[in-house]
């Protein structure tokens, strides 16, 4: 049995636990992959939003370039056009902007001082950008070159001669309160921390990919035909579109658009990313202070704008602006992951528990089968012994009488012994046969109207004499007859004989057998009481099981087959009654048979 337990543990339970653990781990991995996918999906979307913002900016710049070309086509005198450019630009280009032009000598032709005198915006423009545009002062800028839109890197080294030591612009002065300028990052001394900190951020991504250059306008425009320069002035983002038209390559026409004046572009752009139904995520375009410029669904509020789920920098076209995605229910991912993990853990634990339970049930059944097999083996040896003992007596007394003539008294004694022993033999054989019949449901009871009192009298009288001879005191306390029942006479007699013979068999020193019969709750009760060994409490139920013996022959020396009580109870139940055991007060056993009274 112990070996089977080990086999079960090693071959069934252990692999089940290991498989369960692997299943849990793979579920966790799946969850991780799912999370990664979601992150990637949202990151792709943020990138797409950022790309469409860049595209919108490029279209704006191109539309400015077309406007300039249209003007040049109408007015081929480039210089004249340049001088009046600030006033002429609004005629062909609708966007609110300050147009400017730079002549071949690098001097600003427009807005002219006359225009600046009457136009506040132009005056402010000259004040803030004049020195930079006519290249007397370098500035920190984010340049994007020409038609390709590529970012102009390493401006500092290219333009080293013309660079003056730039003052830190306003933008950085104010940002330094919230962003610590990095001291060292790999290979990039200019890197700054992003103000927006996506949750799904790896170490690298916390640094802005933007690389500002400190340069003069002339250096930025030297080798290109058109481009864009972004710059922070007084904490506001200015976007400068410029063009060196092929018709007049020595002139630069440009315009300055404040980022705030592009507001009309974004809502329509973000609307393309709207979803139907309950939105799972909120898409937002954030400015350089991480304030939402536009959102989809429109008007989203109450989010921690600086901590989106994922975000993507727009780039040098609008520096420090970001396309960000927020989860509508930030805990949804973690909740579903936890739910999935819990369900899996529950399923695995359930499966392992079921396997363990199954194993335990199989083991219990095997144990029962083994016990039954053992009992059957005992039964065979018991029955053989039981058969041998009476046969030996019968044979011995028959031979005694045969060998020598005996006195009459002895002869009668021998004959009585032979009769009792052959009755015992018959009973044993009947028990075995009956048990086999009952097992195959072949035993049929011939029930008829009976007076149980009469039947008990017959059995009791035939036993009483024998019991008295064996030294027993006997007494029958009876309720008055009749005890009408419907039953099989032989079968009921068999119960009584079995109980009386057990009472005799299991009695030791105190030899006292009592018979009580009374009527109670529609039944006739027959109790047989002895002062024998009694049944150990733990065996009280089992003695009614086939082959079970509380006192085995070896230790008690009392012969038996373990079938008598099994048969007796089955017969009682077949009559609608019951047979029970209880310990007798003062020691011994009390078996009570109850059979329903027959009422016509
Ligand atoms: P057996 O042939 O072994 O007597 P039974 O089915 O008649 O078989 O009884 C089953 C077991 O019940 C016995 O082995 C014995 O241990 C216990 N038993 C039955 N009757 C008595 C009794 N009167 N006193 C003590 N034990 C009894």
XYZ file of C-alpha atoms and ligand atoms in Angstrom:
627
model
C 0.000 0.000 0.000
C 2.826 2.338 0.953
C 4.458 1.617 -2.389
C 1.222 2.476 -4.213
C 1.083 5.797 -2.345
C 4.607 6.628 -3.515
C 3.795 5.568 -7.068
C 0.690 7.739 -6.997
C 2.613 10.708 -5.609
C 5.442 10.384 -8.114
C 3.557 9.428 -11.259
C 0.266 11.271 -10.861
C 0.264 13.996 -8.245
C 3.760 15.409 -8.737
C 3.435 15.701 -12.547
C -0.025 17.236 -12.043
C 1.395 19.849 -9.688
C 4.307 20.541 -12.057
C 1.951 20.808 -15.050
C -0.289 23.130 -13.051
C 2.683 25.292 -12.183
C 3.788 25.361 -15.830
C 0.254 26.258 -16.910
C 0.226 29.136 -14.424
C 3.593 30.339 -15.637
C 2.562 30.161 -19.254
C -0.646 32.067 -18.375
C 1.515 34.749 -16.799
C 3.699 34.826 -19.895
C 0.628 35.101 -22.105
C -0.588 37.956 -19.966
C 2.785 39.626 -20.278
C 2.695 39.193 -24.064
C -0.846 40.560 -24.133
C 0.242 43.569 -22.140
C 3.191 44.076 -24.468
C 0.886 43.822 -27.463
C -1.510 46.362 -25.980
C 1.386 48.670 -25.245
C 2.789 48.204 -28.742
C -0.632 48.761 -30.271
C -1.157 51.978 -28.361
C 2.429 53.066 -29.000
C 1.873 52.550 -32.725
C -1.241 54.672 -32.491
C 0.589 57.421 -30.574
C 3.305 57.332 -33.237
C 0.648 57.580 -35.941
C -0.907 60.627 -34.245
C 2.534 62.215 -33.957
C 3.189 61.464 -37.645
C -0.106 63.038 -38.684
C 0.737 66.158 -36.639
C 4.082 66.347 -38.434
C 2.319 65.896 -41.757
C -0.105 68.690 -40.920
C 2.838 70.954 -40.105
C 4.579 70.049 -43.348
C 1.390 70.811 -45.281
C 1.249 74.214 -43.552
C 4.822 74.918 -44.510
C 4.226 73.797 -48.086
C 1.126 75.956 -48.321
C 3.250 78.912 -47.226
C 5.833 78.021 -49.902
C 3.121 77.864 -52.562
C 1.774 81.220 -51.439
C 5.244 82.759 -51.867
C 5.618 81.210 -55.317
C 2.222 82.512 -56.336
C 3.279 86.000 -55.257
C 6.547 85.745 -57.167
C 4.702 84.596 -60.285
C 2.538 87.738 -60.090
C 5.373 90.086 -59.126
C 8.644 88.993 -60.643
C 10.573 91.847 -58.939
C 11.802 89.855 -55.945
C 13.308 92.790 -54.115
C 10.142 94.831 -54.346
C 8.130 91.907 -53.154
C 10.583 91.275 -50.318
C 10.370 94.850 -49.042
C 6.588 94.734 -48.926
C 6.289 91.059 -47.958
C 4.777 91.601 -44.492
C 1.859 93.473 -45.999
C 1.473 91.282 -49.067
C 1.521 87.842 -47.431
C -1.962 88.057 -45.814
C -3.431 88.556 -49.306
C -2.376 85.068 -50.423
C -2.109 83.112 -47.187
C -4.914 82.991 -44.679
C -3.035 81.852 -41.600
C -2.257 84.439 -38.935
C 1.483 85.005 -39.331
C 4.135 87.695 -39.538
C 5.819 87.558 -42.919
C 9.440 88.493 -43.214
C 12.056 88.672 -45.946
C 15.822 88.712 -45.848
C 17.892 90.212 -48.586
C 21.078 88.921 -50.240
C 23.212 90.767 -47.690
C 21.473 88.937 -44.831
C 19.617 92.057 -43.698
C 15.927 92.055 -42.880
C 13.933 93.757 -45.646
C 10.519 93.134 -44.172
C 8.931 93.979 -41.850
C 10.390 97.378 -42.562
C 10.922 99.874 -39.754
C 7.952 101.789 -41.177
C 5.721 98.751 -40.850
C 7.046 98.073 -37.356
C 6.159 101.618 -36.363
C 2.495 101.076 -37.123
C 2.160 97.327 -36.546
C 2.667 96.118 -32.979
C 2.984 92.512 -33.991
C 5.678 93.322 -36.495
C 7.501 95.396 -33.899
C 7.390 92.534 -31.392
C 8.569 90.143 -34.084
C 11.584 92.325 -34.858
C 12.358 92.766 -31.201
C 12.293 89.045 -30.457
C 13.702 87.595 -33.672
C 15.512 90.394 -35.433
C 18.990 89.639 -34.112
C 18.592 85.924 -34.781
C 17.219 86.342 -38.315
C 19.852 88.789 -39.459
C 22.395 86.520 -37.863
C 23.924 88.872 -35.408
C 23.005 86.535 -32.593
C 22.797 82.725 -32.339
C 19.772 81.157 -30.693
C 18.733 77.782 -29.416
C 16.501 76.400 -32.142
C 14.998 73.169 -33.460
C 15.653 73.232 -37.198
C 14.055 70.994 -39.817
C 15.662 71.067 -43.204
C 14.237 71.463 -46.638
C 11.851 69.313 -48.618
C 12.970 66.118 -46.953
C 11.982 67.412 -43.557
C 15.108 65.925 -42.044
C 16.407 67.259 -38.798
C 19.594 69.274 -39.044
C 21.960 67.759 -36.518
C 25.392 68.800 -35.321
C 24.654 72.382 -36.132
C 27.032 73.453 -33.427
C 30.115 71.920 -35.031
C 29.153 73.010 -38.580
C 28.692 76.538 -37.515
C 31.353 76.789 -34.929
C 32.898 79.940 -36.322
C 29.754 81.918 -36.436
C 28.395 80.783 -33.067
C 28.331 83.144 -30.226
C 27.864 81.822 -26.780
C 24.095 81.674 -26.646
C 22.247 82.798 -23.607
C 19.920 80.118 -22.307
C 16.561 81.042 -23.793
C 13.512 81.741 -21.679
C 12.120 78.328 -22.340
C 14.919 76.547 -20.579
C 15.005 79.011 -17.751
C 11.377 78.229 -16.914
C 11.606 74.523 -17.637
C 14.573 74.086 -15.356
C 12.177 74.270 -12.424
C 10.520 71.051 -13.496
C 13.156 69.372 -15.603
C 16.582 68.705 -14.345
C 19.022 69.101 -17.160
C 20.920 65.838 -17.451
C 24.582 65.941 -16.642
C 25.583 62.985 -18.751
C 23.674 60.600 -20.978
C 25.229 58.313 -23.480
C 26.788 60.361 -26.206
C 24.343 63.231 -25.959
C 25.217 66.144 -23.771
C 22.134 68.107 -24.803
C 19.484 65.542 -23.898
C 16.663 66.734 -21.673
C 14.162 64.774 -19.637
C 10.687 64.505 -21.113
C 8.048 66.329 -19.139
C 5.589 63.632 -20.118
C 6.443 60.322 -18.449
C 4.663 57.387 -20.109
C 3.912 54.534 -17.699
C 5.254 51.918 -20.088
C 8.577 53.658 -20.223
C 11.925 52.007 -20.512
C 14.988 53.801 -19.190
C 15.996 55.269 -22.551
C 12.614 56.756 -23.357
C 12.574 59.163 -20.441
C 15.041 61.327 -22.357
C 13.784 63.560 -25.117
C 15.007 62.577 -28.568
C 15.070 66.238 -29.576
C 18.403 67.870 -30.170
C 18.348 71.621 -30.120
C 21.068 73.459 -31.984
C 22.583 76.776 -31.090
C 22.973 78.601 -34.368
C 22.370 81.733 -36.384
C 19.651 81.837 -39.033
C 22.169 82.248 -41.863
C 23.924 79.034 -40.894
C 20.646 77.125 -40.751
C 19.552 78.283 -44.191
C 22.921 78.209 -45.884
C 22.704 74.943 -47.817
C 18.912 74.498 -48.036
C 16.096 75.815 -50.173
C 13.369 75.675 -47.607
C 12.833 74.612 -44.053
C 11.419 75.277 -40.704
C 12.877 76.472 -37.415
C 11.126 76.173 -34.077
C 12.191 78.306 -31.148
C 11.001 79.151 -27.706
C 10.823 82.855 -27.045
C 9.452 84.233 -23.792
C 8.208 80.755 -22.919
C 6.103 80.543 -26.075
C 6.748 78.397 -29.111
C 7.374 80.237 -32.365
C 7.454 78.387 -35.655
C 9.372 79.928 -38.527
C 8.692 78.687 -42.080
C 11.204 79.882 -44.654
C 11.832 79.498 -48.347
C 14.629 80.418 -50.750
C 12.666 80.517 -54.029
C 14.552 79.251 -57.102
C 13.412 82.384 -58.987
C 15.247 84.552 -56.418
C 17.705 82.379 -54.568
C 19.427 85.277 -52.869
C 16.270 86.223 -50.995
C 14.704 84.341 -48.088
C 10.970 84.673 -47.596
C 9.604 83.453 -44.306
C 6.870 83.799 -41.788
C 6.504 83.319 -38.075
C 3.481 81.441 -36.767
C 2.827 81.191 -33.056
C 2.017 77.620 -32.102
C -1.124 78.872 -30.368
C -2.416 80.089 -33.743
C -2.464 76.561 -35.152
C -5.192 75.413 -32.745
C -7.760 74.933 -35.484
C -5.673 72.114 -37.010
C -5.723 69.618 -34.165
C -9.321 68.674 -33.309
C -10.031 67.408 -36.836
C -6.739 65.549 -36.837
C -7.458 63.778 -33.547
C -11.048 63.055 -34.582
C -9.591 60.538 -37.050
C -8.561 58.455 -34.029
C -11.994 58.365 -32.427
C -13.497 54.954 -31.650
C -17.130 53.983 -31.637
C -18.818 52.910 -28.435
C -17.295 53.263 -24.980
C -13.747 54.528 -25.549
C -11.041 52.261 -24.143
C -8.469 55.013 -24.441
C -8.182 58.773 -24.719
C -5.889 60.288 -27.313
C -4.469 63.715 -26.568
C -2.097 66.183 -28.148
C -0.027 67.804 -25.398
C 1.895 71.056 -25.667
C 5.348 71.674 -24.234
C 3.868 72.167 -20.747
C 2.042 68.809 -21.013
C -1.300 70.627 -21.289
C -3.897 69.042 -23.581
C -4.334 71.032 -26.788
C -6.912 68.632 -28.216
C -8.338 65.286 -27.140
C -10.442 62.544 -28.541
C -13.089 62.043 -27.245
C -13.191 65.833 -27.225
C -13.227 67.647 -23.898
C -11.659 64.876 -21.793
C -10.732 66.175 -18.365
C -9.421 65.044 -15.028
C -6.493 62.978 -16.281
C -2.968 63.066 -14.977
C -1.773 64.518 -18.272
C 1.896 64.034 -17.457
C 1.518 60.263 -16.983
C -0.062 58.785 -20.104
C -0.035 55.067 -20.848
C 2.175 55.678 -23.886
C 3.346 58.821 -25.651
C 5.300 59.838 -28.704
C 7.237 63.042 -29.233
C 6.134 65.013 -32.271
C 9.723 65.999 -32.963
C 11.595 69.124 -34.010
C 8.598 70.380 -36.012
C 6.830 71.227 -32.759
C 9.405 70.560 -30.060
C 8.324 69.072 -26.743
C 4.789 68.505 -27.942
C 3.637 64.909 -27.541
C 0.897 62.642 -28.809
C -0.261 60.747 -25.729
C -2.656 57.902 -25.041
C -4.410 57.390 -21.717
C -6.374 54.314 -20.699
C -10.018 55.062 -19.965
C -9.816 52.597 -17.086
C -6.160 52.574 -16.022
C -6.619 49.559 -13.744
C -8.413 47.509 -16.426
C -5.257 45.757 -17.624
C -4.048 44.918 -14.132
C -7.571 43.858 -13.104
C -8.007 41.536 -16.046
C -4.508 40.127 -15.479
C -5.272 39.515 -11.827
C -8.643 37.959 -12.732
C -6.997 35.681 -15.294
C -4.306 34.642 -12.846
C -6.883 33.937 -10.141
C -9.064 31.869 -12.510
C -6.071 29.849 -13.657
C -4.815 29.314 -10.122
C -8.300 28.218 -9.111
C -8.606 25.824 -12.062
C -5.158 24.333 -11.457
C -5.782 23.976 -7.714
C -9.192 22.440 -8.486
C -7.671 19.983 -10.953
C -4.914 18.977 -8.517
C -7.460 18.631 -5.707
C -9.671 16.456 -7.947
C -6.706 14.257 -8.851
C -5.787 13.949 -5.167
C -9.398 13.150 -4.280
C -9.583 10.618 -7.111
C -6.361 9.025 -5.883
C -7.655 8.895 -2.358
C -10.940 7.297 -3.483
C -9.097 4.721 -5.581
C -6.771 3.987 -2.648
C -9.749 3.635 -0.307
C -11.446 1.284 -2.752
C -8.292 -0.775 -3.176
C -7.978 -0.951 0.599
C -11.585 -2.158 0.844
C -11.048 -4.738 -1.871
C -7.912 -5.988 -0.133
C -9.744 -6.260 3.180
C -12.576 -8.137 1.462
C -10.129 -10.491 -0.211
C -8.509 -11.089 3.174
C -11.914 -11.731 4.742
C -12.803 -14.203 1.994
C -9.561 -16.088 2.599
C -10.346 -16.151 6.316
C -13.856 -17.280 5.474
C -12.620 -20.280 3.502
C -10.354 -21.391 6.325
C -13.063 -20.714 8.941
C -15.703 -22.649 7.032
C -13.335 -25.584 6.465
C -12.649 -25.639 10.173
C -16.324 -25.279 11.036
C -17.133 -28.228 8.790
C -14.363 -30.336 10.217
C -15.235 -29.937 13.912
C -18.845 -31.261 13.839
C -17.864 -33.939 11.289
C -15.110 -35.157 13.619
C -17.530 -35.349 16.569
C -20.207 -37.102 14.545
C -17.700 -39.590 13.220
C -16.121 -40.179 16.630
C -19.427 -40.870 18.440
C -20.771 -42.989 15.576
C -17.585 -45.124 15.696
C -17.808 -45.410 19.492
C -21.318 -46.797 19.196
C -20.335 -49.033 16.345
C -17.206 -50.494 17.974
C -18.657 -51.358 21.369
C -22.251 -51.719 22.593
C -22.886 -48.757 24.927
C -25.239 -48.488 27.846
C -28.557 -46.883 26.861
C -27.867 -43.671 28.738
C -24.523 -43.166 26.924
C -26.090 -44.104 23.631
C -28.745 -41.373 24.074
C -26.084 -38.839 25.006
C -23.994 -39.736 21.944
C -27.042 -39.548 19.682
C -27.958 -36.094 21.078
C -24.432 -34.882 20.402
C -24.570 -36.294 16.872
C -27.924 -34.539 16.304
C -26.675 -31.158 17.632
C -23.482 -31.366 15.593
C -25.291 -32.318 12.411
C -27.716 -29.417 13.011
C -24.680 -27.123 13.334
C -23.357 -28.557 10.095
C -26.651 -28.012 8.355
C -26.862 -24.451 9.660
C -23.394 -23.634 8.406
C -24.011 -25.106 4.992
C -27.377 -23.311 4.809
C -25.733 -20.012 5.734
C -23.186 -20.373 2.952
C -25.810 -21.405 0.405
C -28.205 -18.635 1.481
C -25.515 -16.042 1.298
C -24.666 -17.100 -2.245
C -28.369 -16.965 -3.162
C -28.870 -13.539 -1.596
C -25.809 -12.226 -3.393
C -27.365 -13.305 -6.666
C -30.839 -12.110 -5.621
C -32.078 -15.682 -5.981
C -33.536 -16.176 -2.554
C -37.322 -16.049 -2.513
C -39.266 -15.806 0.707
C -42.545 -17.606 1.014
C -44.414 -15.170 3.189
C -47.599 -16.222 4.942
C -49.689 -15.122 7.907
C -47.942 -16.308 11.047
C -48.016 -15.929 14.779
C -44.414 -15.018 15.536
C -45.015 -15.994 19.188
C -45.607 -19.601 18.136
C -42.479 -19.617 15.969
C -40.326 -18.187 18.801
C -41.781 -20.762 21.247
C -40.727 -23.588 18.951
C -37.168 -22.341 18.478
C -36.775 -21.313 22.134
C -37.955 -24.695 23.454
C -35.632 -26.642 21.183
C -32.671 -24.539 22.377
C -33.526 -23.950 25.993
C -32.872 -27.529 27.039
C -29.529 -27.613 25.284
C -28.518 -24.254 26.792
C -29.479 -25.392 30.311
C -27.416 -28.531 29.757
C -24.506 -26.298 28.837
C -24.878 -24.427 32.152
C -26.849 -21.348 30.997
C -29.590 -19.641 32.949
C -32.381 -18.772 30.539
C -35.524 -16.685 30.742
C -38.134 -15.488 28.283
C -40.053 -12.368 29.200
C -42.917 -12.194 26.755
C -45.791 -9.861 25.967
C -49.001 -11.833 25.537
C -49.537 -13.640 22.234
C -50.413 -13.556 19.396
C -47.793 -11.675 17.347
C -49.400 -11.594 13.912
C -46.979 -11.062 11.056
C -46.544 -11.821 7.377
C -43.343 -13.772 6.900
C -41.288 -16.733 5.825
C -41.269 -19.199 8.701
C -37.929 -20.891 7.927
C -36.105 -17.639 7.255
C -37.314 -16.032 10.505
C -36.430 -19.202 12.438
C -32.965 -18.980 10.870
C -32.505 -15.476 12.358
C -33.472 -16.676 15.849
C -31.247 -19.753 15.640
C -28.295 -17.645 14.498
C -28.767 -15.125 17.307
C -29.178 -17.848 19.965
C -26.196 -19.792 18.732
C -24.067 -16.572 18.698
C -25.216 -15.784 22.262
C -24.055 -19.218 23.326
C -20.849 -19.113 21.262
C -19.634 -15.726 22.512
C -20.484 -16.330 26.205
C -17.554 -17.060 28.478
C -17.828 -17.268 32.298
C -21.212 -15.631 32.830
C -23.689 -17.908 31.180
C -27.000 -16.124 31.003
C -29.295 -15.779 27.995
C -32.490 -13.771 28.134
C -35.261 -13.469 25.572
C -37.486 -10.393 25.591
C -40.443 -9.999 23.286
C -42.788 -6.996 23.241
C -44.866 -4.857 20.921
C -43.809 -1.318 20.129
C -44.797 1.269 17.493
C -46.461 -1.233 15.168
C -43.634 -3.752 15.397
C -42.849 -6.904 17.289
C -39.488 -6.632 19.002
C -37.414 -9.679 19.876
C -34.278 -9.098 21.948
C -31.708 -11.792 22.682
C -29.375 -10.793 25.518
C -26.243 -12.502 26.725
C -23.422 -11.838 29.163
C -20.666 -12.729 26.706
C -17.696 -10.819 25.277
C -19.803 -8.079 23.674
C -18.706 -6.318 20.489
C -15.974 -3.649 20.565
C -17.587 -0.219 19.887
C -15.552 0.322 16.706
C -16.885 -2.958 15.253
C -20.540 -2.467 16.177
C -21.524 -1.447 12.633
C -19.143 -3.762 10.780
C -20.353 -7.039 12.290
C -23.299 -6.898 9.869
C -20.919 -6.827 6.844
C -20.264 -10.102 5.025
C -17.280 -12.115 6.351
C -16.540 -9.556 9.033
C -15.598 -11.066 12.375
C -14.882 -8.923 15.418
C -13.462 -11.990 17.173
C -11.320 -13.870 14.725
C -10.858 -17.583 15.219
C -7.141 -17.407 15.834
C -7.184 -15.018 18.781
C -10.566 -15.933 20.280
C -10.663 -19.618 19.406
C -14.327 -19.177 18.490
C -15.239 -20.617 15.108
C -17.471 -18.763 12.678
C -17.949 -17.699 9.084
C -18.848 -14.010 9.494
C -22.051 -14.581 7.539
C -24.708 -15.230 10.223
C -25.519 -11.598 11.078
C -25.265 -10.499 7.435
C -27.922 -13.019 6.478
C -30.034 -12.285 9.573
C -30.158 -8.561 8.835
C -30.900 -9.131 5.134
C -33.791 -11.430 6.012
C -35.145 -8.933 8.595
C -34.981 -6.117 6.026
C -36.680 -8.294 3.405
C -39.584 -8.509 5.896
C -39.717 -4.711 6.284
C -37.984 -4.981 9.657
C -34.493 -4.472 11.087
C -31.836 -6.144 13.175
C -29.704 -3.992 15.487
C -26.955 -4.434 18.030
C -26.359 -2.584 21.286
C -24.212 -3.421 24.270
C -26.149 -5.001 27.149
C -26.161 -3.017 30.371
C -23.797 -4.712 32.816
C -21.826 -6.429 30.007
C -22.634 -8.623 27.057
C -24.637 -8.091 23.882
C -28.190 -7.316 22.995
C -29.427 -8.047 19.478
C -32.931 -6.815 18.684
C -35.022 -8.000 15.762
C -38.076 -5.984 14.818
C -40.753 -7.201 12.409
C -43.855 -5.130 11.514
C -47.161 -6.359 12.937
C -49.511 -7.508 10.226
C -52.855 -5.739 10.288
C -55.406 -6.960 7.759
P -19.728 -15.625 13.074
O -19.939 -16.846 12.307
O -18.337 -15.148 13.054
O -20.303 -15.670 14.418
P -21.743 -13.642 12.588
O -22.105 -12.919 11.346
O -22.834 -14.406 13.227
O -20.507 -14.516 12.252
O -21.179 -12.592 13.602
C -20.256 -11.620 13.157
C -19.387 -11.174 14.297
O -20.172 -10.483 15.264
C -18.785 -12.281 15.054
O -17.581 -12.726 14.472
C -18.580 -11.728 16.445
O -17.378 -11.044 16.474
C -19.702 -10.709 16.578
N -20.826 -11.274 17.354
C -21.963 -11.777 16.873
N -22.796 -12.124 17.887
C -22.144 -11.806 19.045
C -22.454 -11.934 20.438
N -23.629 -12.436 20.855
N -21.552 -11.502 21.320
C -20.373 -10.999 20.932
N -20.016 -10.859 19.623
C -20.905 -11.269 18.693
